[in-house]
């Protein structure tokens, strides 16, 4: 270990920064964020730095060159941030002679202390150092860690902090306390806090402390939208909850890559449904979720797209609520959004469409029953979620109810995946197109003049026919 990592309580301590440029400003912000006071010495100073120094506490700005006597023992830290190497060296020497901690920008050999890259989820703080070998590497790591630490961790830690004493008096043995906190951190209590419901989390935590002997892992269900196909469209929360799930009940439209990315050891249960071939009926799915959650397991119910858009998500959670099983819903990117973006077809556009409708058009006894008059109103985009069967009937009816025969229509197959294809046609010609080419499910159809924008805005489509 090249450095000794310590967290410095800098509250009301004073730091001298020599230099008035961008780096000085960055350092000043860090010191002030930690409750410190900043003095600055520089012949010129960025206005933002000048304001910061005076705005917070009683910092001072000395307009001029640095002098050896400026290094005063009242400083807990001195930062040499000039662009003159000799001055920086002289500052470092003075500090060493006076036993004051010094940080020299861009010269680690002169530093007593360095500024790590940080991930701040106050009060949680992650500091990353590359031992001066590669600041770029620290930045890269910070990006990665930032992505995976939910924003709510700070609030959660703060809540736990407030109850530490109470837990200590209720559970005197250190070992029992460790077991307790470990259970809490993996429980619905933590999930309540992370999903922003702090009041509920606090009430649950109080309940858990009062009944700590009985605090067992309580089963819960996460109804998660997996997005339309590209596995990278999964949200960060979805990924985190999938990682901590023990059972995953998933649909046909869920990208296999998402499941492949998860650690082994989870129970993966396929309940995919295909048209006219319901492999697992909805009541059975409901029953599965209740059964696993009642065993105290964390169950992810993973669905293609968004669970609340043509996904029967509402019915599944009604059922969970009726059985008092805790659940949360994690939205996903719905097929319409995913396909539209990847096909370069904005769903609304000031010159084309002021509203958008998501429509499901399933065939029932050879007919599609929709409110055609509404669907043919002007200045809107229609997105049809469905298989291909009813599509010719839909085009026919739209025309019959007043839509122009040449209204543009885009049929998108396997949207957002590497196999995505976009077929551009019109209401009049779409049926013939379907006859002439081989098409693979799932498909989605976008109707409206926004489709014309595809020609100039697409960047991802594999093939275009018209
Ligand atoms: N809850 C899902 C929709 C489920 S209904 C969502 O929000 O996206 C299933 C229909 O969604 C399919 O018949 C198809 O019309 C559409 N769909 C889903 N994924 C798709 C994809 N990758 N490409 C094209 N259409 C898709």
Tab-separated table of C-alpha atoms and ligand atoms in Angstrom:
chain	number	residue	atom	x	y	z
A	1	UNK	CA	0.000	0.000	0.000
A	2	UNK	CA	1.640	3.209	-1.126
A	3	UNK	CA	-0.557	5.568	0.912
A	4	UNK	CA	-2.392	5.349	4.210
A	5	UNK	CA	-6.045	6.074	3.490
A	6	UNK	CA	-7.598	8.294	6.184
A	7	UNK	CA	-10.758	10.379	6.170
A	8	UNK	CA	-9.871	13.847	7.413
A	9	UNK	CA	-12.416	15.718	9.551
A	10	UNK	CA	-11.874	19.165	8.064
A	11	UNK	CA	-14.804	20.940	9.708
A	12	UNK	CA	-13.834	24.597	10.444
A	13	UNK	CA	-10.193	23.956	9.575
A	14	UNK	CA	-8.458	26.350	7.206
A	15	UNK	CA	-6.735	25.507	3.973
A	16	UNK	CA	-4.497	27.824	1.983
A	17	UNK	CA	-4.646	27.510	-1.771
A	18	UNK	CA	-1.889	29.209	-3.711
A	19	UNK	CA	-3.170	29.761	-7.231
A	20	UNK	CA	-6.389	31.122	-8.675
A	21	UNK	CA	-7.150	28.918	-11.699
A	22	UNK	CA	-9.373	25.971	-12.496
A	23	UNK	CA	-7.547	23.406	-10.377
A	24	UNK	CA	-7.545	25.785	-7.420
A	25	UNK	CA	-11.282	26.204	-7.894
A	26	UNK	CA	-11.849	22.441	-7.923
A	27	UNK	CA	-9.824	21.966	-4.778
A	28	UNK	CA	-11.591	24.865	-3.065
A	29	UNK	CA	-14.954	23.268	-3.783
A	30	UNK	CA	-13.848	19.990	-2.182
A	31	UNK	CA	-12.499	21.710	0.940
A	32	UNK	CA	-15.635	23.822	1.332
A	33	UNK	CA	-17.905	20.808	0.782
A	34	UNK	CA	-16.177	19.149	3.743
A	35	UNK	CA	-16.915	22.157	5.968
A	36	UNK	CA	-13.468	23.755	5.747
A	37	UNK	CA	-12.432	27.372	5.231
A	38	UNK	CA	-10.391	28.438	2.209
A	39	UNK	CA	-7.845	31.258	1.886
A	40	UNK	CA	-6.493	31.976	-1.577
A	41	UNK	CA	-3.319	33.752	-2.634
A	42	UNK	CA	-2.893	34.551	-6.313
A	43	UNK	CA	-2.158	37.537	-8.529
A	44	UNK	CA	-5.317	36.735	-10.527
A	45	UNK	CA	-8.274	34.650	-9.515
A	46	UNK	CA	-11.286	33.178	-11.314
A	47	UNK	CA	-14.400	35.153	-10.336
A	48	UNK	CA	-16.157	31.947	-9.217
A	49	UNK	CA	-13.293	31.114	-6.857
A	50	UNK	CA	-13.254	34.668	-5.522
A	51	UNK	CA	-16.991	34.455	-4.790
A	52	UNK	CA	-16.687	31.039	-3.166
A	53	UNK	CA	-13.924	32.153	-0.824
A	54	UNK	CA	-16.014	35.040	0.461
A	55	UNK	CA	-19.369	33.371	0.373
A	56	UNK	CA	-18.497	30.567	2.746
A	57	UNK	CA	-17.274	31.086	6.285
A	58	UNK	CA	-14.465	33.572	6.757
A	59	UNK	CA	-12.070	32.797	3.942
A	60	UNK	CA	-9.719	35.468	2.597
A	61	UNK	CA	-8.323	36.296	-0.779
A	62	UNK	CA	-4.876	37.909	-0.972
A	63	UNK	CA	-4.291	39.500	-4.305
A	64	UNK	CA	-0.554	39.117	-4.997
A	65	UNK	CA	2.405	36.786	-5.207
A	66	UNK	CA	3.000	34.078	-2.644
A	67	UNK	CA	5.621	34.853	0.070
A	68	UNK	CA	7.328	32.301	2.319
A	69	UNK	CA	5.746	33.879	5.413
A	70	UNK	CA	2.270	33.153	3.991
A	71	UNK	CA	2.729	29.556	5.148
A	72	UNK	CA	1.271	29.967	8.565
A	73	UNK	CA	0.913	27.194	11.187
A	74	UNK	CA	-2.824	27.956	11.462
A	75	UNK	CA	-3.257	26.174	8.119
A	76	UNK	CA	-4.240	22.517	8.404
A	77	UNK	CA	-3.450	22.037	4.728
A	78	UNK	CA	-1.729	23.966	1.958
A	79	UNK	CA	-2.407	23.347	-1.710
A	80	UNK	CA	0.154	24.534	-4.240
A	81	UNK	CA	-1.849	25.055	-7.417
A	82	UNK	CA	0.231	27.527	-9.393
A	83	UNK	CA	1.511	26.714	-12.863
A	84	UNK	CA	5.056	27.565	-11.818
A	85	UNK	CA	6.981	24.487	-10.780
A	86	UNK	CA	9.575	26.424	-8.764
A	87	UNK	CA	6.946	28.237	-6.734
A	88	UNK	CA	5.158	24.960	-6.077
A	89	UNK	CA	8.461	23.454	-4.909
A	90	UNK	CA	9.176	26.401	-2.625
A	91	UNK	CA	5.710	26.095	-1.081
A	92	UNK	CA	6.242	22.375	-0.481
A	93	UNK	CA	9.597	23.071	1.213
A	94	UNK	CA	8.114	25.705	3.501
A	95	UNK	CA	5.284	23.392	4.488
A	96	UNK	CA	7.635	20.540	5.299
A	97	UNK	CA	9.797	22.859	7.388
A	98	UNK	CA	6.708	24.006	9.317
A	99	UNK	CA	5.144	20.559	9.502
A	100	UNK	CA	2.022	21.486	7.555
A	101	UNK	CA	0.385	18.977	5.234
A	102	UNK	CA	0.898	19.909	1.610
A	103	UNK	CA	-0.665	18.928	-1.681
A	104	UNK	CA	1.096	19.929	-4.864
A	105	UNK	CA	-0.971	19.801	-7.985
A	106	UNK	CA	0.559	17.622	-10.680
A	107	UNK	CA	3.640	16.637	-8.666
A	108	UNK	CA	2.954	13.693	-6.435
A	109	UNK	CA	6.607	13.476	-5.350
A	110	UNK	CA	6.148	16.739	-3.416
A	111	UNK	CA	2.808	15.770	-1.850
A	112	UNK	CA	2.119	14.669	1.722
A	113	UNK	CA	-1.497	14.082	0.759
A	114	UNK	CA	-3.314	13.645	-2.542
A	115	UNK	CA	-6.925	14.229	-3.526
A	116	UNK	CA	-8.588	10.958	-4.473
A	117	UNK	CA	-11.343	10.638	-7.061
A	118	UNK	CA	-14.549	10.399	-5.070
A	119	UNK	CA	-18.024	8.951	-5.279
A	120	UNK	CA	-20.159	10.981	-2.941
A	121	UNK	CA	-23.354	9.577	-1.475
A	122	UNK	CA	-23.168	11.587	1.683
A	123	UNK	CA	-22.575	10.257	4.335
A	124	UNK	CA	-21.157	7.360	2.297
A	125	UNK	CA	-17.972	8.388	0.558
A	126	UNK	CA	-15.868	6.215	-1.726
A	127	UNK	CA	-12.355	7.506	-2.358
A	128	UNK	CA	-10.263	6.067	-5.182
A	129	UNK	CA	-6.529	6.446	-5.520
A	130	UNK	CA	-4.258	5.033	-8.178
A	131	UNK	CA	-1.225	5.853	-6.027
A	132	UNK	CA	-0.465	8.664	-8.518
A	133	UNK	CA	0.136	6.035	-11.203
A	134	UNK	CA	-2.815	7.022	-13.373
A	135	UNK	CA	-5.448	9.587	-12.450
A	136	UNK	CA	-7.310	8.471	-15.591
A	137	UNK	CA	-7.685	5.059	-14.076
A	138	UNK	CA	-9.174	6.518	-10.912
A	139	UNK	CA	-11.651	8.467	-13.028
A	140	UNK	CA	-12.619	5.351	-14.929
A	141	UNK	CA	-13.208	3.471	-11.698
A	142	UNK	CA	-15.206	6.371	-10.331
A	143	UNK	CA	-17.466	6.259	-13.396
A	144	UNK	CA	-18.024	2.545	-12.904
A	145	UNK	CA	-18.706	2.799	-9.183
A	146	UNK	CA	-20.963	5.802	-9.695
A	147	UNK	CA	-23.071	3.769	-12.051
A	148	UNK	CA	-23.612	0.975	-9.591
A	149	UNK	CA	-24.165	2.772	-6.317
A	150	UNK	CA	-27.795	3.871	-6.166
A	151	UNK	CA	-28.423	7.476	-5.227
A	152	UNK	CA	-30.493	6.400	-2.241
A	153	UNK	CA	-27.542	4.768	-0.445
A	154	UNK	CA	-26.698	8.004	1.332
A	155	UNK	CA	-30.200	8.387	2.728
A	156	UNK	CA	-30.245	4.749	3.743
A	157	UNK	CA	-26.936	5.069	5.593
A	158	UNK	CA	-28.150	8.226	7.277
A	159	UNK	CA	-31.300	6.426	8.459
A	160	UNK	CA	-29.263	3.514	9.816
A	161	UNK	CA	-26.953	6.006	11.530
A	162	UNK	CA	-29.868	7.579	13.407
A	163	UNK	CA	-30.939	4.192	14.775
A	164	UNK	CA	-27.528	2.811	15.660
A	165	UNK	CA	-27.779	3.662	19.343
A	166	UNK	CA	-31.282	2.323	19.636
A	167	UNK	CA	-30.255	-0.937	18.014
A	168	UNK	CA	-27.253	-1.139	20.327
A	169	UNK	CA	-29.413	-0.907	23.421
A	170	UNK	CA	-32.050	-3.337	22.083
A	171	UNK	CA	-29.509	-5.874	20.834
A	172	UNK	CA	-26.533	-5.751	23.225
A	173	UNK	CA	-24.406	-8.525	21.701
A	174	UNK	CA	-22.136	-7.351	18.867
A	175	UNK	CA	-22.595	-10.566	16.927
A	176	UNK	CA	-26.397	-10.417	17.101
A	177	UNK	CA	-26.289	-6.805	16.003
A	178	UNK	CA	-24.200	-7.704	12.967
A	179	UNK	CA	-26.752	-10.381	12.040
A	180	UNK	CA	-29.587	-7.874	12.506
A	181	UNK	CA	-28.037	-5.179	10.304
A	182	UNK	CA	-27.146	-7.717	7.668
A	183	UNK	CA	-30.778	-8.797	7.473
A	184	UNK	CA	-32.020	-5.215	7.395
A	185	UNK	CA	-29.666	-4.207	4.629
A	186	UNK	CA	-31.020	-6.961	2.402
A	187	UNK	CA	-34.640	-6.467	3.342
A	188	UNK	CA	-37.776	-4.611	2.247
A	189	UNK	CA	-36.677	-1.876	4.705
A	190	UNK	CA	-33.659	-1.015	2.579
A	191	UNK	CA	-35.758	-1.289	-0.562
A	192	UNK	CA	-38.317	1.169	0.824
A	193	UNK	CA	-35.556	3.704	1.469
A	194	UNK	CA	-33.892	3.149	-1.898
A	195	UNK	CA	-37.144	3.659	-3.748
A	196	UNK	CA	-37.469	7.022	-1.993
A	197	UNK	CA	-40.030	6.083	0.645
A	198	UNK	CA	-38.056	7.116	3.721
A	199	UNK	CA	-41.008	7.467	6.085
A	200	UNK	CA	-42.092	3.935	5.376
A	201	UNK	CA	-38.516	2.679	5.724
A	202	UNK	CA	-38.211	4.368	9.112
A	203	UNK	CA	-41.485	2.897	10.371
A	204	UNK	CA	-40.412	-0.534	9.148
A	205	UNK	CA	-37.009	-0.177	10.794
A	206	UNK	CA	-38.597	0.733	14.132
A	207	UNK	CA	-40.873	-2.311	13.826
A	208	UNK	CA	-37.913	-4.533	13.020
A	209	UNK	CA	-35.936	-3.295	16.047
A	210	UNK	CA	-38.875	-3.970	18.361
A	211	UNK	CA	-39.291	-7.469	16.926
A	212	UNK	CA	-35.706	-8.220	16.024
A	213	UNK	CA	-35.870	-11.846	17.072
A	214	UNK	CA	-38.588	-12.423	14.541
A	215	UNK	CA	-36.980	-10.490	11.714
A	216	UNK	CA	-36.766	-13.114	9.046
A	217	UNK	CA	-36.217	-12.457	5.415
A	218	UNK	CA	-39.586	-11.388	4.134
A	219	UNK	CA	-40.395	-12.385	0.570
A	220	UNK	CA	-41.099	-9.695	-1.966
A	221	UNK	CA	-41.714	-9.306	-5.665
A	222	UNK	CA	-40.076	-6.871	-8.059
A	223	UNK	CA	-42.124	-6.338	-11.188
A	224	UNK	CA	-39.391	-5.324	-13.591
A	225	UNK	CA	-39.519	-3.974	-17.121
A	226	UNK	CA	-36.672	-5.527	-19.116
A	227	UNK	CA	-36.894	-3.129	-22.059
A	228	UNK	CA	-37.594	-4.063	-25.667
A	229	UNK	CA	-34.591	-6.194	-26.637
A	230	UNK	CA	-31.227	-4.456	-26.391
A	231	UNK	CA	-29.963	-5.664	-22.972
A	232	UNK	CA	-28.257	-2.322	-22.378
A	233	UNK	CA	-31.653	-0.677	-22.140
A	234	UNK	CA	-32.248	-2.230	-18.731
A	235	UNK	CA	-32.385	0.422	-16.001
A	236	UNK	CA	-29.813	0.521	-13.203
A	237	UNK	CA	-32.459	-0.225	-10.600
A	238	UNK	CA	-33.715	-3.178	-12.613
A	239	UNK	CA	-30.198	-4.594	-12.780
A	240	UNK	CA	-29.590	-4.145	-9.059
A	241	UNK	CA	-32.857	-5.839	-8.117
A	242	UNK	CA	-32.273	-8.668	-10.562
A	243	UNK	CA	-28.873	-9.237	-8.994
A	244	UNK	CA	-30.354	-9.555	-5.537
A	245	UNK	CA	-33.284	-11.749	-6.608
A	246	UNK	CA	-33.280	-15.446	-5.903
A	247	UNK	CA	-36.041	-16.427	-8.300
A	248	UNK	CA	-36.608	-14.876	-11.720
A	249	UNK	CA	-39.911	-15.460	-13.476
A	250	UNK	CA	-39.488	-14.242	-17.039
A	251	UNK	CA	-41.306	-13.831	-20.331
A	252	UNK	CA	-40.606	-14.708	-23.922
A	253	UNK	CA	-39.722	-11.124	-24.846
A	254	UNK	CA	-36.949	-10.804	-22.265
A	255	UNK	CA	-33.538	-10.652	-23.971
A	256	UNK	CA	-31.524	-13.802	-23.139
A	257	UNK	CA	-28.402	-11.628	-22.702
A	258	UNK	CA	-29.986	-10.076	-19.619
A	259	UNK	CA	-30.345	-13.462	-17.951
A	260	UNK	CA	-26.871	-14.533	-19.100
A	261	UNK	CA	-25.337	-11.561	-17.341
A	262	UNK	CA	-26.651	-12.631	-13.949
A	263	UNK	CA	-24.713	-14.767	-11.539
A	264	UNK	CA	-25.545	-18.432	-11.464
A	265	UNK	CA	-27.518	-19.982	-8.645
A	266	UNK	CA	-30.801	-18.208	-9.262
A	267	UNK	CA	-33.966	-20.126	-10.095
A	268	UNK	CA	-34.939	-19.075	-13.609
A	269	UNK	CA	-38.552	-19.838	-14.466
A	270	UNK	CA	-39.797	-19.330	-17.999
A	271	UNK	CA	-43.451	-18.441	-18.307
A	272	UNK	CA	-43.296	-17.119	-21.872
A	273	UNK	CA	-46.483	-16.681	-23.716
A	274	UNK	CA	-46.936	-16.972	-27.421
A	275	UNK	CA	-50.080	-16.112	-29.276
A	276	UNK	CA	-52.536	-19.019	-29.145
A	277	UNK	CA	-49.963	-20.995	-27.198
A	278	UNK	CA	-50.210	-19.859	-23.617
A	279	UNK	CA	-47.420	-21.882	-22.063
A	280	UNK	CA	-48.273	-20.739	-18.544
A	281	UNK	CA	-51.668	-19.163	-17.939
A	282	UNK	CA	-51.913	-15.889	-16.037
A	283	UNK	CA	-53.540	-17.396	-12.898
A	284	UNK	CA	-50.660	-19.860	-12.683
A	285	UNK	CA	-48.119	-17.048	-12.960
A	286	UNK	CA	-49.926	-15.185	-10.184
A	287	UNK	CA	-49.887	-18.302	-8.099
A	288	UNK	CA	-46.144	-18.858	-8.710
A	289	UNK	CA	-45.299	-15.342	-7.541
A	290	UNK	CA	-47.329	-15.757	-4.356
A	291	UNK	CA	-45.836	-19.174	-3.664
A	292	UNK	CA	-42.180	-18.099	-3.954
A	293	UNK	CA	-42.647	-14.824	-2.103
A	294	UNK	CA	-44.461	-16.646	0.699
A	295	UNK	CA	-41.379	-18.833	1.126
A	296	UNK	CA	-39.504	-15.639	2.008
A	297	UNK	CA	-37.735	-15.420	-1.334
A	298	UNK	CA	-36.970	-12.351	-3.400
A	299	UNK	CA	-38.722	-12.815	-6.703
A	300	UNK	CA	-38.135	-10.821	-9.862
A	301	UNK	CA	-41.032	-10.861	-12.291
A	302	UNK	CA	-39.263	-9.827	-15.465
A	303	UNK	CA	-41.294	-8.686	-18.445
A	304	UNK	CA	-40.445	-7.367	-21.889
A	305	UNK	CA	-40.698	-3.599	-22.331
A	306	UNK	CA	-42.599	-1.845	-19.575
A	307	UNK	CA	-44.749	-3.906	-17.202
A	308	UNK	CA	-47.599	-1.397	-17.274
A	309	UNK	CA	-47.886	-1.186	-21.050
A	310	UNK	CA	-49.828	-4.118	-22.460
A	311	UNK	CA	-48.029	-6.256	-19.923
A	312	UNK	CA	-50.754	-7.237	-17.453
A	313	UNK	CA	-48.491	-5.861	-14.744
A	314	UNK	CA	-51.477	-4.241	-13.064
A	315	UNK	CA	-53.224	-7.573	-12.611
A	316	UNK	CA	-50.138	-9.211	-11.163
A	317	UNK	CA	-49.612	-6.578	-8.505
A	318	UNK	CA	-53.313	-6.446	-7.600
A	319	UNK	CA	-52.940	-10.072	-6.770
A	320	UNK	CA	-49.796	-9.472	-4.686
A	321	UNK	CA	-51.482	-6.623	-2.832
A	322	UNK	CA	-54.451	-8.880	-2.062
A	323	UNK	CA	-52.014	-11.346	-0.459
A	324	UNK	CA	-50.105	-8.640	1.448
A	325	UNK	CA	-46.870	-9.349	-0.358
A	326	UNK	CA	-44.530	-6.351	-0.609
A	327	UNK	CA	-43.750	-5.416	-4.192
A	328	UNK	CA	-42.294	-2.652	-6.282
A	329	UNK	CA	-42.627	-1.838	-9.958
A	330	UNK	CA	-39.577	-0.875	-11.968
A	331	UNK	CA	-40.480	0.749	-15.273
A	332	UNK	CA	-38.843	-0.385	-18.469
A	333	UNK	CA	-38.441	1.155	-21.877
A	334	UNK	CA	-41.519	0.171	-23.801
A	335	UNK	CA	-41.260	-1.265	-27.326
A	336	UNK	CA	-42.703	1.898	-28.878
A	337	UNK	CA	-39.976	4.079	-27.383
A	338	UNK	CA	-37.183	1.638	-28.091
A	339	UNK	CA	-38.220	0.869	-31.681
A	340	UNK	CA	-38.904	4.517	-32.482
A	341	UNK	CA	-35.502	5.662	-31.214
A	342	UNK	CA	-33.536	2.916	-32.905
A	343	UNK	CA	-35.434	3.395	-36.174
A	344	UNK	CA	-34.994	7.180	-36.203
A	345	UNK	CA	-38.728	7.883	-36.000
A	346	UNK	CA	-39.565	10.525	-33.380
A	347	UNK	CA	-43.011	9.690	-31.988
A	348	UNK	CA	-43.942	13.346	-31.731
A	349	UNK	CA	-42.596	16.241	-33.744
A	350	UNK	CA	-43.737	19.844	-33.871
A	351	UNK	CA	-44.360	19.640	-37.615
A	352	UNK	CA	-45.992	16.223	-37.671
A	353	UNK	CA	-47.664	14.934	-34.539
A	354	UNK	CA	-48.812	16.549	-31.307
A	355	UNK	CA	-49.837	13.305	-29.662
A	356	UNK	CA	-49.068	9.626	-29.770
A	357	UNK	CA	-51.273	6.639	-29.054
A	358	UNK	CA	-50.162	3.172	-28.056
A	359	UNK	CA	-52.777	0.766	-29.356
A	360	UNK	CA	-53.148	-2.961	-29.022
A	361	UNK	CA	-54.980	-4.506	-31.904
A	362	UNK	CA	-55.646	-8.165	-31.257
A	363	UNK	CA	-57.849	-10.126	-33.600
A	364	UNK	CA	-61.058	-11.386	-32.045
A	365	UNK	CA	-63.139	-13.670	-34.208
A	366	UNK	CA	-61.484	-12.294	-37.313
A	367	UNK	CA	-62.204	-8.649	-36.414
A	368	UNK	CA	-60.325	-5.860	-34.672
A	369	UNK	CA	-62.550	-3.678	-32.540
A	370	UNK	CA	-61.109	-0.211	-32.130
A	371	UNK	CA	-62.469	3.312	-32.052
A	372	UNK	CA	-61.565	4.106	-35.683
A	373	UNK	CA	-62.858	7.669	-35.661
A	374	UNK	CA	-60.414	8.577	-32.865
A	375	UNK	CA	-57.553	6.784	-34.533
A	376	UNK	CA	-57.927	8.723	-37.754
A	377	UNK	CA	-57.868	12.157	-36.104
A	378	UNK	CA	-55.201	14.474	-37.509
A	379	UNK	CA	-51.686	15.234	-36.184
A	380	UNK	CA	-51.105	12.083	-34.206
A	381	UNK	CA	-48.844	9.056	-34.326
A	382	UNK	CA	-50.268	5.583	-33.831
A	383	UNK	CA	-48.192	2.719	-32.512
A	384	UNK	CA	-49.694	-0.747	-32.825
A	385	UNK	CA	-48.455	-3.409	-30.436
A	386	UNK	CA	-49.442	-6.714	-31.929
A	387	UNK	CA	-48.604	-9.622	-34.145
A	388	UNK	CA	-49.120	-9.399	-37.874
A	389	UNK	CA	-52.504	-11.127	-38.150
A	390	UNK	CA	-54.729	-8.137	-37.617
A	391	UNK	CA	-52.535	-5.621	-39.420
A	392	UNK	CA	-54.219	-5.744	-42.882
A	393	UNK	CA	-57.613	-5.290	-41.202
A	394	UNK	CA	-56.297	-2.313	-39.271
A	395	UNK	CA	-54.903	-0.625	-42.394
A	396	UNK	CA	-58.169	-1.258	-44.232
A	397	UNK	CA	-60.261	0.221	-41.426
A	398	UNK	CA	-58.071	3.280	-40.992
A	399	UNK	CA	-58.474	4.047	-44.700
A	400	UNK	CA	-62.215	3.340	-44.573
A	401	UNK	CA	-62.539	5.846	-41.724
A	402	UNK	CA	-60.740	8.659	-43.495
A	403	UNK	CA	-56.958	8.102	-43.243
A	404	UNK	CA	-55.103	8.926	-46.471
A	405	UNK	CA	-54.089	5.824	-48.410
A	406	UNK	CA	-50.519	7.102	-48.594
A	407	UNK	CA	-50.185	7.633	-44.813
A	408	UNK	CA	-46.679	6.364	-44.037
A	409	UNK	CA	-46.356	3.209	-41.949
A	410	UNK	CA	-43.226	1.559	-40.554
A	411	UNK	CA	-43.154	-2.063	-39.561
A	412	UNK	CA	-40.293	-2.738	-37.179
A	413	UNK	CA	-39.246	-6.274	-36.422
A	414	UNK	CA	-37.089	-7.299	-33.470
A	415	UNK	CA	-36.690	-3.651	-32.586
A	416	UNK	CA	-33.511	-2.498	-30.768
A	417	UNK	CA	-31.814	-5.870	-31.260
A	418	UNK	CA	-28.975	-6.526	-33.677
A	419	UNK	CA	-31.551	-8.206	-35.939
A	420	UNK	CA	-33.747	-5.134	-36.110
A	421	UNK	CA	-35.320	-4.475	-39.514
A	422	UNK	CA	-37.396	-1.496	-40.501
A	423	UNK	CA	-39.851	-1.807	-43.390
A	424	UNK	CA	-41.252	1.448	-44.663
A	425	UNK	CA	-44.577	1.387	-46.470
A	426	UNK	CA	-48.017	3.055	-46.535
A	427	UNK	CA	-51.414	2.093	-45.169
A	428	UNK	CA	-52.464	1.044	-48.644
A	429	UNK	CA	-49.419	-1.067	-49.424
A	430	UNK	CA	-48.529	-2.612	-46.091
A	431	UNK	CA	-50.705	-5.722	-46.535
A	432	UNK	CA	-49.011	-6.555	-49.845
A	433	UNK	CA	-45.606	-6.016	-48.289
A	434	UNK	CA	-46.443	-8.520	-45.551
A	435	UNK	CA	-47.246	-11.111	-48.208
A	436	UNK	CA	-43.972	-10.577	-50.017
A	437	UNK	CA	-41.343	-10.792	-47.285
A	438	UNK	CA	-40.443	-12.996	-44.383
A	439	UNK	CA	-40.956	-11.247	-41.066
A	440	UNK	CA	-39.894	-12.311	-37.601
A	441	UNK	CA	-41.736	-11.530	-34.377
A	442	UNK	CA	-41.937	-9.405	-32.378
A	443	UNK	CA	-43.121	-6.599	-34.618
A	444	UNK	CA	-44.518	-3.162	-34.007
A	445	UNK	CA	-46.122	-0.762	-36.470
A	446	UNK	CA	-45.841	3.007	-36.403
A	447	UNK	CA	-48.333	4.971	-38.477
A	448	UNK	CA	-48.198	8.689	-39.218
A	449	UNK	CA	-46.172	11.305	-41.054
A	450	UNK	CA	-43.327	11.063	-38.488
A	451	UNK	CA	-42.383	7.867	-40.331
A	452	UNK	CA	-41.111	10.039	-43.201
A	453	UNK	CA	-38.343	11.273	-40.897
A	454	UNK	CA	-36.826	7.801	-40.817
A	455	UNK	CA	-35.100	8.375	-44.165
A	456	UNK	CA	-32.959	11.149	-42.726
A	457	UNK	CA	-32.761	10.172	-39.057
A	458	UNK	CA	-32.111	6.435	-38.934
A	459	UNK	CA	-28.662	5.168	-38.039
A	460	UNK	CA	-29.229	1.650	-36.877
A	461	UNK	CA	-31.683	-0.053	-39.206
A	462	UNK	CA	-30.362	-3.082	-40.991
A	463	UNK	CA	-32.617	-3.000	-44.011
A	464	UNK	CA	-35.250	-0.751	-45.440
A	465	UNK	CA	-37.842	-1.846	-47.918
A	466	UNK	CA	-40.601	0.208	-49.354
B	1	LIG	N1	-44.920	-4.652	-22.197
B	1	LIG	C1	-44.373	-4.658	-23.531
B	1	LIG	C2	-45.409	-4.997	-24.573
B	1	LIG	C3	-45.936	-6.373	-24.472
B	1	LIG	S1	-47.129	-6.720	-25.730
B	1	LIG	C4	-43.741	-3.296	-23.811
B	1	LIG	O1	-43.920	-2.358	-23.033
B	1	LIG	O2	-43.056	-3.187	-24.823
B	1	LIG	C5	-46.122	-7.544	-26.909
B	1	LIG	C6	-45.976	-6.710	-28.174
B	1	LIG	O3	-44.987	-5.706	-27.975
B	1	LIG	C7	-45.451	-7.492	-29.344
B	1	LIG	O4	-46.494	-8.185	-30.007
B	1	LIG	C8	-44.885	-6.401	-30.214
B	1	LIG	O5	-45.895	-5.729	-30.911
B	1	LIG	C9	-44.342	-5.442	-29.201
B	1	LIG	N2	-42.872	-5.613	-29.017
B	1	LIG	C10	-42.227	-5.944	-27.902
B	1	LIG	N3	-40.899	-5.956	-28.081
B	1	LIG	C11	-40.699	-5.622	-29.375
B	1	LIG	C12	-39.534	-5.457	-30.177
B	1	LIG	N4	-38.307	-5.658	-29.687
B	1	LIG	N5	-39.696	-5.108	-31.473
B	1	LIG	C13	-40.916	-4.903	-31.980
B	1	LIG	N6	-42.052	-5.035	-31.263
B	1	LIG	C14	-41.946	-5.395	-29.979
